[in-house]
PDB file of C-alpha atoms in Angstrom:
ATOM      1  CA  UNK K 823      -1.872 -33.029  64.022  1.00  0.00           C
ATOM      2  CA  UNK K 824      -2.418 -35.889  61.671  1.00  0.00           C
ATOM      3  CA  UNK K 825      -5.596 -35.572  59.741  1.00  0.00           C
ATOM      4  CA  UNK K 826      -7.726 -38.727  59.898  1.00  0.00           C
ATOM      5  CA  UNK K 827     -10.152 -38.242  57.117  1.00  0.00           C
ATOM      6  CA  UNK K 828     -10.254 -37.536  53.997  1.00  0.00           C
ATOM      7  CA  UNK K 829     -13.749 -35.489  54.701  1.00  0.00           C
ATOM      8  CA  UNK K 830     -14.934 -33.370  57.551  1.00  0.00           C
ATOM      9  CA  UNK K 831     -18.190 -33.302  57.503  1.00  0.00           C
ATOM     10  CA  UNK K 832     -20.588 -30.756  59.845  1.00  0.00           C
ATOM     11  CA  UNK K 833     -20.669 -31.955  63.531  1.00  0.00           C
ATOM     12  CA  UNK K 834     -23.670 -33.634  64.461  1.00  0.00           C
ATOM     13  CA  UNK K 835     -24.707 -33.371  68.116  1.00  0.00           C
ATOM     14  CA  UNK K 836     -23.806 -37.029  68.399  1.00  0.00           C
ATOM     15  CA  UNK K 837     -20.041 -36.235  67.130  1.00  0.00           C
ATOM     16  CA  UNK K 838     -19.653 -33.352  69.451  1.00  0.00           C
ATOM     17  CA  UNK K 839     -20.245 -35.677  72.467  1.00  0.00           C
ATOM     18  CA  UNK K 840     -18.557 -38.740  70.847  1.00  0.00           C
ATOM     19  CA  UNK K 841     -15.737 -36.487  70.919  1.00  0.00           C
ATOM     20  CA  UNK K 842     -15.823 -34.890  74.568  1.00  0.00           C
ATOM     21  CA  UNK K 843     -16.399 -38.568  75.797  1.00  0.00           C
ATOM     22  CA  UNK K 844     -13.329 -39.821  73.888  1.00  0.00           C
ATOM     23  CA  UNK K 845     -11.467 -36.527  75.270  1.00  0.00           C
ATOM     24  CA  UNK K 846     -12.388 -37.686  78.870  1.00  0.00           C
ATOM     25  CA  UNK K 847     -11.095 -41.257  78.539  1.00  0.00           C
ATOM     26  CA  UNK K 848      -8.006 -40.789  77.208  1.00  0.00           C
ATOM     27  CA  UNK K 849      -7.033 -37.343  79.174  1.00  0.00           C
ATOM     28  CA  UNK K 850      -7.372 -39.641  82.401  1.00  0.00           C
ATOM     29  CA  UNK K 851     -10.359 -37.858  83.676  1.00  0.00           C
ATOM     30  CA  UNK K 852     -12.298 -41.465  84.096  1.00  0.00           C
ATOM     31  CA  UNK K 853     -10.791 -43.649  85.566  1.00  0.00           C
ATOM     32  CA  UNK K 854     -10.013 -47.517  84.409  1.00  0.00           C
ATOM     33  CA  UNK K 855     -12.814 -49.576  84.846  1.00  0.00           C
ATOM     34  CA  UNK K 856     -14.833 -47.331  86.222  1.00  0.00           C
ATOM     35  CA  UNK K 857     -18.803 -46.797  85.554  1.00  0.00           C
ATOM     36  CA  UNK K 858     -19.929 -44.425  82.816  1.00  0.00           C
ATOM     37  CA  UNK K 859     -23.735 -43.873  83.694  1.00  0.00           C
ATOM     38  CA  UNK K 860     -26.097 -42.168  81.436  1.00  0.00           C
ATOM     39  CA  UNK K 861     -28.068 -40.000  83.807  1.00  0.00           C
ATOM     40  CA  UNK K 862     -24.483 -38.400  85.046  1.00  0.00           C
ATOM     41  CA  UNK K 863     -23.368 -38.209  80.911  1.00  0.00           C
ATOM     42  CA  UNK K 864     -26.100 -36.888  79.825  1.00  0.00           C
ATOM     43  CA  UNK K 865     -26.366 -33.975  82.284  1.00  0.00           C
ATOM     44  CA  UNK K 866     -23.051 -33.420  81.668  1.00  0.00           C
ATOM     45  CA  UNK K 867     -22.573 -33.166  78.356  1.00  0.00           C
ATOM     46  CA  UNK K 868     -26.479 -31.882  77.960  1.00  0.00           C
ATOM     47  CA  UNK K 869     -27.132 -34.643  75.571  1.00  0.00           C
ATOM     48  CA  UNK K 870     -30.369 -37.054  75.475  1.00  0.00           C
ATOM     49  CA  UNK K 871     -29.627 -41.142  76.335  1.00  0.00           C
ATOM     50  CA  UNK K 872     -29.198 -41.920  72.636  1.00  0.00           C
ATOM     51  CA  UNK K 873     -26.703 -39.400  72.077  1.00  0.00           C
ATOM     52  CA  UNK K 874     -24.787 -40.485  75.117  1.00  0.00           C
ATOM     53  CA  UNK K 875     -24.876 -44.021  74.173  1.00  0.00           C
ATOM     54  CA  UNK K 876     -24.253 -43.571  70.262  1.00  0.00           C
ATOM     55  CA  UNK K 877     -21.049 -41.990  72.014  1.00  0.00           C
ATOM     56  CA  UNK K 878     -20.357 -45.311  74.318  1.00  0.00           C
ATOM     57  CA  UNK K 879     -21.151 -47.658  70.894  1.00  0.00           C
ATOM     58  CA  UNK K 880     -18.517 -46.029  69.396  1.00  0.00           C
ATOM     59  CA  UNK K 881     -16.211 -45.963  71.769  1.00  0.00           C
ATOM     60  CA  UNK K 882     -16.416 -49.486  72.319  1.00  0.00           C
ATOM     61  CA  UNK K 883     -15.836 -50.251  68.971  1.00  0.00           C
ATOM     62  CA  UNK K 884     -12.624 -48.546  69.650  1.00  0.00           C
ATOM     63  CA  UNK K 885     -11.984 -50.580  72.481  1.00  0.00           C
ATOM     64  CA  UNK K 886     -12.107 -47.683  75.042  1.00  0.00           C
ATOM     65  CA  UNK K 887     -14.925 -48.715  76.636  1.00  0.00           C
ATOM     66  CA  UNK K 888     -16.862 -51.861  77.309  1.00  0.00           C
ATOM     67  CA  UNK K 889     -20.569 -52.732  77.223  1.00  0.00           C
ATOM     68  CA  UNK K 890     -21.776 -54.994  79.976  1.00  0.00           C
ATOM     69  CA  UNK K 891     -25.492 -56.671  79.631  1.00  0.00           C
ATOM     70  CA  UNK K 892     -27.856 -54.897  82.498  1.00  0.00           C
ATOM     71  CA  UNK K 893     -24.709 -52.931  84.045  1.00  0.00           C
ATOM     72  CA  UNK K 894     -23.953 -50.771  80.627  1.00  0.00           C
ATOM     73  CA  UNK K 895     -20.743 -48.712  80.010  1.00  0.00           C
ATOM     74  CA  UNK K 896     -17.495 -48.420  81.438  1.00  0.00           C
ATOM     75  CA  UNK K 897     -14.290 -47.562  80.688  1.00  0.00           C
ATOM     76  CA  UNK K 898     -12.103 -50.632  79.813  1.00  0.00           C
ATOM     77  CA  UNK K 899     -10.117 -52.121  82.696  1.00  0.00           C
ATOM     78  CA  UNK K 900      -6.060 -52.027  82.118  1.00  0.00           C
ATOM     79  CA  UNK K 901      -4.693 -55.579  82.591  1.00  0.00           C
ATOM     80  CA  UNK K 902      -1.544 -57.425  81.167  1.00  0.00           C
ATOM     81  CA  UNK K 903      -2.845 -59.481  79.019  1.00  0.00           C
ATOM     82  CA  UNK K 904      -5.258 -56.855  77.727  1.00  0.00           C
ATOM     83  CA  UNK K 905      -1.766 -54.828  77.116  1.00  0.00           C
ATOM     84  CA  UNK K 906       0.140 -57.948  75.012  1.00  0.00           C
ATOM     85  CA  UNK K 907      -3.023 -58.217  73.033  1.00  0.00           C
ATOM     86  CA  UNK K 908      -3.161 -54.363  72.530  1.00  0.00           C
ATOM     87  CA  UNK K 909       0.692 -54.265  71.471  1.00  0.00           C
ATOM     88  CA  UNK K 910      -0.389 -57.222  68.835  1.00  0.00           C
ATOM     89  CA  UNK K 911      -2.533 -56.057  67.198  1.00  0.00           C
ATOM     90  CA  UNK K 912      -1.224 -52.573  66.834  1.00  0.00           C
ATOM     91  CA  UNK K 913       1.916 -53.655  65.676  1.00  0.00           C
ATOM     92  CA  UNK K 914       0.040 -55.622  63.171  1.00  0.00           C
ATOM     93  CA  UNK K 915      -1.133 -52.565  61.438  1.00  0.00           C
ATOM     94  CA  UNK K 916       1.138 -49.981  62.623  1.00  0.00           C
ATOM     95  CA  UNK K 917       3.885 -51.569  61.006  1.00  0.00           C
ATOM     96  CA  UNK K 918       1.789 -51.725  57.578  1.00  0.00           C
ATOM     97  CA  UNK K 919       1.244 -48.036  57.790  1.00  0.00           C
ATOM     98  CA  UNK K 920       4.233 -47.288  58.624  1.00  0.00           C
ATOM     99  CA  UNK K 921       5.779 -49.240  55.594  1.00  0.00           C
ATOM    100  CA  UNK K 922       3.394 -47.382  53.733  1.00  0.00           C
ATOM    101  CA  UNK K 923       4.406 -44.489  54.997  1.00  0.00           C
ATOM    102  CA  UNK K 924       8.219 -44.655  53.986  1.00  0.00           C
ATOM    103  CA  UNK K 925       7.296 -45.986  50.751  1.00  0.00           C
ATOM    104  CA  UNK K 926       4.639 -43.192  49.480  1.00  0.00           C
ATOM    105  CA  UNK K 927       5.472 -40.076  52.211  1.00  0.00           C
ATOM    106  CA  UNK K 928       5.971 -37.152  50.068  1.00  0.00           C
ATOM    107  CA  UNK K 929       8.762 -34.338  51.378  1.00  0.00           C
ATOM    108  CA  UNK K 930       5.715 -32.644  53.553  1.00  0.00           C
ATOM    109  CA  UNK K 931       5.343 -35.836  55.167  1.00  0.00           C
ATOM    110  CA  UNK K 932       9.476 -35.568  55.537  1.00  0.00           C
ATOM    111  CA  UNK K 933       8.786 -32.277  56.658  1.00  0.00           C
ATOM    112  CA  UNK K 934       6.320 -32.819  59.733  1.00  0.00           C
ATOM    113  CA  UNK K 935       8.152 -35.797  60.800  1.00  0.00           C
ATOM    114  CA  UNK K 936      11.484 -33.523  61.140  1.00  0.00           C
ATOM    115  CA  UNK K 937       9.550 -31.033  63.131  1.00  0.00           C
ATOM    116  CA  UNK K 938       7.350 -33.473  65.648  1.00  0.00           C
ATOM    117  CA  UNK K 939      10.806 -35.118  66.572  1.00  0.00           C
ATOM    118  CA  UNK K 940      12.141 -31.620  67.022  1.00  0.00           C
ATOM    119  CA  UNK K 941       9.418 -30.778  69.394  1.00  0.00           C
ATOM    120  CA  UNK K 942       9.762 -34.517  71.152  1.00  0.00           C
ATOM    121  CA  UNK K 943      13.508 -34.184  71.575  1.00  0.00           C
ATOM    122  CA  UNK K 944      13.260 -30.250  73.520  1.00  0.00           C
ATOM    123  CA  UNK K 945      10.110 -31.762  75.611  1.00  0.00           C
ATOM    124  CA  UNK K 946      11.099 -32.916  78.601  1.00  0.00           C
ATOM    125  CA  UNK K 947      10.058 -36.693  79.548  1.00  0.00           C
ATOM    126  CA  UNK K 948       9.063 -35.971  83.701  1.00  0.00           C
ATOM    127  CA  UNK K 949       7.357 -32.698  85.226  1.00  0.00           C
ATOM    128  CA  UNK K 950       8.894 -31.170  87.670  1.00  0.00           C
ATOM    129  CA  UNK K 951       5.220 -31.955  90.239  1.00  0.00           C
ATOM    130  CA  UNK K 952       6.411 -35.345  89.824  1.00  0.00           C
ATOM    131  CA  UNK K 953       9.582 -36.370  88.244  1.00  0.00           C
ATOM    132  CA  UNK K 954       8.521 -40.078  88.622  1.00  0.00           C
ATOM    133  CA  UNK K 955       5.563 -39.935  86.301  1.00  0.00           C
ATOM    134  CA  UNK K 956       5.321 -38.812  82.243  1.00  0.00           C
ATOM    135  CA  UNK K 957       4.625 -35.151  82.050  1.00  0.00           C
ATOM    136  CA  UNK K 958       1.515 -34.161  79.269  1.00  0.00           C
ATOM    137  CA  UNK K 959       3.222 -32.381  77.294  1.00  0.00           C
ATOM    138  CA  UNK K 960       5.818 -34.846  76.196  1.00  0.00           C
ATOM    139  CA  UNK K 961       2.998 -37.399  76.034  1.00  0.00           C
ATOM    140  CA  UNK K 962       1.449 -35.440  73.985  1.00  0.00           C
ATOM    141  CA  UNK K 963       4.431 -34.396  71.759  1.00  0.00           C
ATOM    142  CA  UNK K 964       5.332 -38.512  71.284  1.00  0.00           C
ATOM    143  CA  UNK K 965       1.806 -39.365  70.125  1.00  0.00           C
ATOM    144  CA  UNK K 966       2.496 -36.528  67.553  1.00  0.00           C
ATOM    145  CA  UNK K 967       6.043 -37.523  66.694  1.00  0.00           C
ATOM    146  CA  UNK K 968       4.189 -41.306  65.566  1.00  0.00           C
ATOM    147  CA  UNK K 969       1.033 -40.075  64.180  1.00  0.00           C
ATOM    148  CA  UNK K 970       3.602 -38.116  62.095  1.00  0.00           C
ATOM    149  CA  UNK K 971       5.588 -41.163  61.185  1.00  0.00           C
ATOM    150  CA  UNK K 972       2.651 -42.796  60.042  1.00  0.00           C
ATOM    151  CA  UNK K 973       0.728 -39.835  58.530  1.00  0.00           C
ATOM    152  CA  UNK K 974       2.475 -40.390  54.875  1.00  0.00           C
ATOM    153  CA  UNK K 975       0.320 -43.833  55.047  1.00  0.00           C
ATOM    154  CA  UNK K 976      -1.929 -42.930  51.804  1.00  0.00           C
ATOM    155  CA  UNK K 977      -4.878 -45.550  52.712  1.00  0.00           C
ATOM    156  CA  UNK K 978      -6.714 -43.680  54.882  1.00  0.00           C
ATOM    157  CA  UNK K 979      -8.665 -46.317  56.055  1.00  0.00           C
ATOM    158  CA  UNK K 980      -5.300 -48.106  57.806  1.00  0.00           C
ATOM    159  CA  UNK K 981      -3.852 -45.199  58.766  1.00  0.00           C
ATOM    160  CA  UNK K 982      -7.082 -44.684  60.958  1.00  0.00           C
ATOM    161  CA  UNK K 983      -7.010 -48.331  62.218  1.00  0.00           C
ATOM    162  CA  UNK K 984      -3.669 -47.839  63.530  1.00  0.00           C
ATOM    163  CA  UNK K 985      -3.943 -44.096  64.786  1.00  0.00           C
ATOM    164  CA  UNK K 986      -7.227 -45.938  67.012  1.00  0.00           C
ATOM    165  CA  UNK K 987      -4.520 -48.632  68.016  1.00  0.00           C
ATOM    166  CA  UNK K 988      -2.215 -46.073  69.261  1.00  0.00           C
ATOM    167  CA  UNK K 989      -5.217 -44.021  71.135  1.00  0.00           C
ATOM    168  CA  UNK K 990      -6.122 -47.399  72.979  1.00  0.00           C
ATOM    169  CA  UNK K 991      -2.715 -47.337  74.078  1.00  0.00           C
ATOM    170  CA  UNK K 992      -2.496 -43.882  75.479  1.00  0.00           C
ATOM    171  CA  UNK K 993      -4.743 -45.209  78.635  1.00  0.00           C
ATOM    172  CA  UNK K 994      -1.685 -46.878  79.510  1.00  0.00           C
ATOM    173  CA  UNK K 995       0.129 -44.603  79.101  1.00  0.00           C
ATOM    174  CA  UNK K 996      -1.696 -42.403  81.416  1.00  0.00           C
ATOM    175  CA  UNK K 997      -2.305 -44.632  83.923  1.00  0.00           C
ATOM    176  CA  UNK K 998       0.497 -46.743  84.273  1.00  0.00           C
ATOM    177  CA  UNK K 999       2.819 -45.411  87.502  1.00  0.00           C
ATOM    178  CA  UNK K1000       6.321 -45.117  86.525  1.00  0.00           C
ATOM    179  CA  UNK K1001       8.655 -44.290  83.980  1.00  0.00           C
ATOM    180  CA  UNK K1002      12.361 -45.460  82.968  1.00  0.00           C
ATOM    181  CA  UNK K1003      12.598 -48.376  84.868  1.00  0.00           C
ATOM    182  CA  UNK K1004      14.346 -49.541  82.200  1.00  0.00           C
ATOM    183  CA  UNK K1005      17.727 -48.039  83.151  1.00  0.00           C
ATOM    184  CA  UNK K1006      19.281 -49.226  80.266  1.00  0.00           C
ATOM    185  CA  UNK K1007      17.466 -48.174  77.881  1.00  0.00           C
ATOM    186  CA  UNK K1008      17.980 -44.968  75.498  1.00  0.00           C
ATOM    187  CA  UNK K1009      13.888 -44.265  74.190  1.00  0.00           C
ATOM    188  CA  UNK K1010      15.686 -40.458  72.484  1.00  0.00           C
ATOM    189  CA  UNK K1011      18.109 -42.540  70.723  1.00  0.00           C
ATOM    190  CA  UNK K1012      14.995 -45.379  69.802  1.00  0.00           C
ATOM    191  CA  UNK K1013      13.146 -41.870  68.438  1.00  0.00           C
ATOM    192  CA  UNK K1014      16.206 -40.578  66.512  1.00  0.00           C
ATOM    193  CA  UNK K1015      16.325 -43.915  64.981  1.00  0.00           C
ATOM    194  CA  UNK K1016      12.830 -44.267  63.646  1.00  0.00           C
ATOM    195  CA  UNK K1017      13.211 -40.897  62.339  1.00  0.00           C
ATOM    196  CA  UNK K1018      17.132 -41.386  60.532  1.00  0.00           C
ATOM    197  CA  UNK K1019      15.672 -44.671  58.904  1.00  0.00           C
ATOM    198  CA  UNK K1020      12.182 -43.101  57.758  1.00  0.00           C
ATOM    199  CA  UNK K1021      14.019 -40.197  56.270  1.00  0.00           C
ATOM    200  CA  UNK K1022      16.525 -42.792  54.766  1.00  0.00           C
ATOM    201  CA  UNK K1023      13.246 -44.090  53.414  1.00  0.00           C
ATOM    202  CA  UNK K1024      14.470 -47.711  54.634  1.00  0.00           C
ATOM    203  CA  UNK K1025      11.410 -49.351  55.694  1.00  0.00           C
ATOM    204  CA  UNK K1026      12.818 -52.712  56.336  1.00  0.00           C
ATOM    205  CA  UNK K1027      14.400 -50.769  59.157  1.00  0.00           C
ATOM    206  CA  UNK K1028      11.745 -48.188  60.378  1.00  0.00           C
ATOM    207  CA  UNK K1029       9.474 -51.565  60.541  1.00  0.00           C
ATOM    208  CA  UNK K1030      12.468 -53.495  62.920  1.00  0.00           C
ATOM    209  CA  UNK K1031      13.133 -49.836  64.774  1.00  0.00           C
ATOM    210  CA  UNK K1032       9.207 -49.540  65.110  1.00  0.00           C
ATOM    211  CA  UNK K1033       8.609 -52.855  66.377  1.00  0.00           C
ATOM    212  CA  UNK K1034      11.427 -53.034  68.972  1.00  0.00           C
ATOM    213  CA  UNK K1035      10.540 -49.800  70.595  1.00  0.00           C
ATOM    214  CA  UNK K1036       7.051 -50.660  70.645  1.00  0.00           C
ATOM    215  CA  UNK K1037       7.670 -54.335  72.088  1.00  0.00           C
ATOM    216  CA  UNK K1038       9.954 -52.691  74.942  1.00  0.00           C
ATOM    217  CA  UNK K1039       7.918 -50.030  76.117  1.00  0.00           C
ATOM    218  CA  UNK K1040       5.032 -53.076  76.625  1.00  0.00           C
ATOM    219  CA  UNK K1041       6.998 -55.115  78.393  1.00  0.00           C
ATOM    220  CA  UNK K1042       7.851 -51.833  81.121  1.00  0.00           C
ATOM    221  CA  UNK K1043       4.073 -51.173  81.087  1.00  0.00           C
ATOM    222  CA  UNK K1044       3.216 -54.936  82.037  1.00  0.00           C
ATOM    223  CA  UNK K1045       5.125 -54.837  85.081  1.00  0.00           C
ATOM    224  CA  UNK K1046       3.816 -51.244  85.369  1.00  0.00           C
ATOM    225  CA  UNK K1047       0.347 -52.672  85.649  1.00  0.00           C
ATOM    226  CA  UNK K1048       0.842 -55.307  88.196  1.00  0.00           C
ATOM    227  CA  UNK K1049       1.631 -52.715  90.626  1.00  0.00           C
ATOM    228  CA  UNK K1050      -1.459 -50.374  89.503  1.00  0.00           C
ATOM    229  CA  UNK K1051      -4.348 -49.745  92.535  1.00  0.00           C
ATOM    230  CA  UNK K1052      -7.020 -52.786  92.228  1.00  0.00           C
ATOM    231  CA  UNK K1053      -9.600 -50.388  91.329  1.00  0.00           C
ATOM    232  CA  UNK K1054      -7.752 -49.603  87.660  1.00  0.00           C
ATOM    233  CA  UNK K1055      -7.518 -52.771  87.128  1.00  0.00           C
ATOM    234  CA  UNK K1056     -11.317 -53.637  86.765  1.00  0.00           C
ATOM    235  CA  UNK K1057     -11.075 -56.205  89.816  1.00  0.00           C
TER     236      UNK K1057
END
């Protein structure tokens, strides 16, 4: 688990349900574009309305939710174009970290790279429920086989720009209804190769590895999205 402070403070009240909100959204439990109202949130999460909507602020300024004048929260629609602008500007500083990264990782940082991939490569991609969608636990052990990768990023301040990025993307992950369309394409070997080149501490070629894998998987999710239910779409 990649630690995104340098501090941790106590939990306020307001972080605790920041943080079960944020835990909703990306598990899947709320649904794309769907309403977030306060009386529902704040029974749930036994919280007053400011609480509840210092939450929301937040997680709109992560761009996990959306505020609406006179119809409030909700959780932020998956569309194309949203995706492609997603994949921009993640890349943008993603890449930077991950230069970073290469450059400055000390050989802990070499260390829990190593062992993420070793989890990612023994996790299988489908469950057996439902070999046609990504199962949790190798969702789960990719997100930690990046944050990893970008973990050795010494500016804590970009390195939690582009962990956010990579959390935004994780809705479409979860949403999104197939995997491996691409029948062509080898995403272990794409993994093995971020991982020979960061250890090589090339980052010329972690950024080209990096950006290629990230640019392919978009352009699966795209056509992924055109085919989602109109509801998750926000229309």
């Amino acid at each position: 688990m990649v630690d995104r402070f340098v501090h941790s403070p106590p939990r306020t009240k307001a972080d605790e349900v920041y943080g079960k909100l944020r835990s909703d959204v990306l598990a899947g439990r709320r649904e794309p574009g769907s309403r977030l109202p306060f009386a529902e949130l704040c029974a749930r999460y036994q919280a007053s309305a400011g609480v509840v909507r210092e939450g929301l602020s937040r997680l709109a300024e992560e761009g996990l939710v959306v505020a609406t004048p006179q119809r409030g929260f909700r959780v932020i629609p998956l569309t194309a174009d949203d995706l492609r602008d997603l994949t921009e500007v993640r890349l943008l500083n993603e890449t930077l970290a991950l230069r970073s990264a290469v450059v400055e990782g000390d050989s802990a940082w070499e260390s829990r790279i190593v062992q993420a991939h070793g989890r990612l490569e023994r996790t299988p991609q489908t469950g057996a429920a439902d070999p046609a969608l990504m199962d949790d636990a190798w969702v789960a052990a990719h997100n930690a086989f990046h944050g990893a990768l970008l973990s050795g990023c010494r500016n804590r301040r970009l390195l939690a720009i582009a962990l956010s990025m990579r959390d935004a993307s994780v809705l479409y992950q979860r949403w999104t209804l197939s995997i491996g369309q691409d029948t062509d394409r080898d995403a272990p070997a794409e993994h093995r190769e971020l991982l020979d080149a960061a250890l090589a501490r090339d980052a010329e070629r972690a950024v080209a590895a990096l950006r290629a894998h990230v640019d392919r998987t978009t352009e699966e999710r795209v056509s992924d999205v055109f085919a989602l239910p109109r509801q998750l779409v926000g229309e």
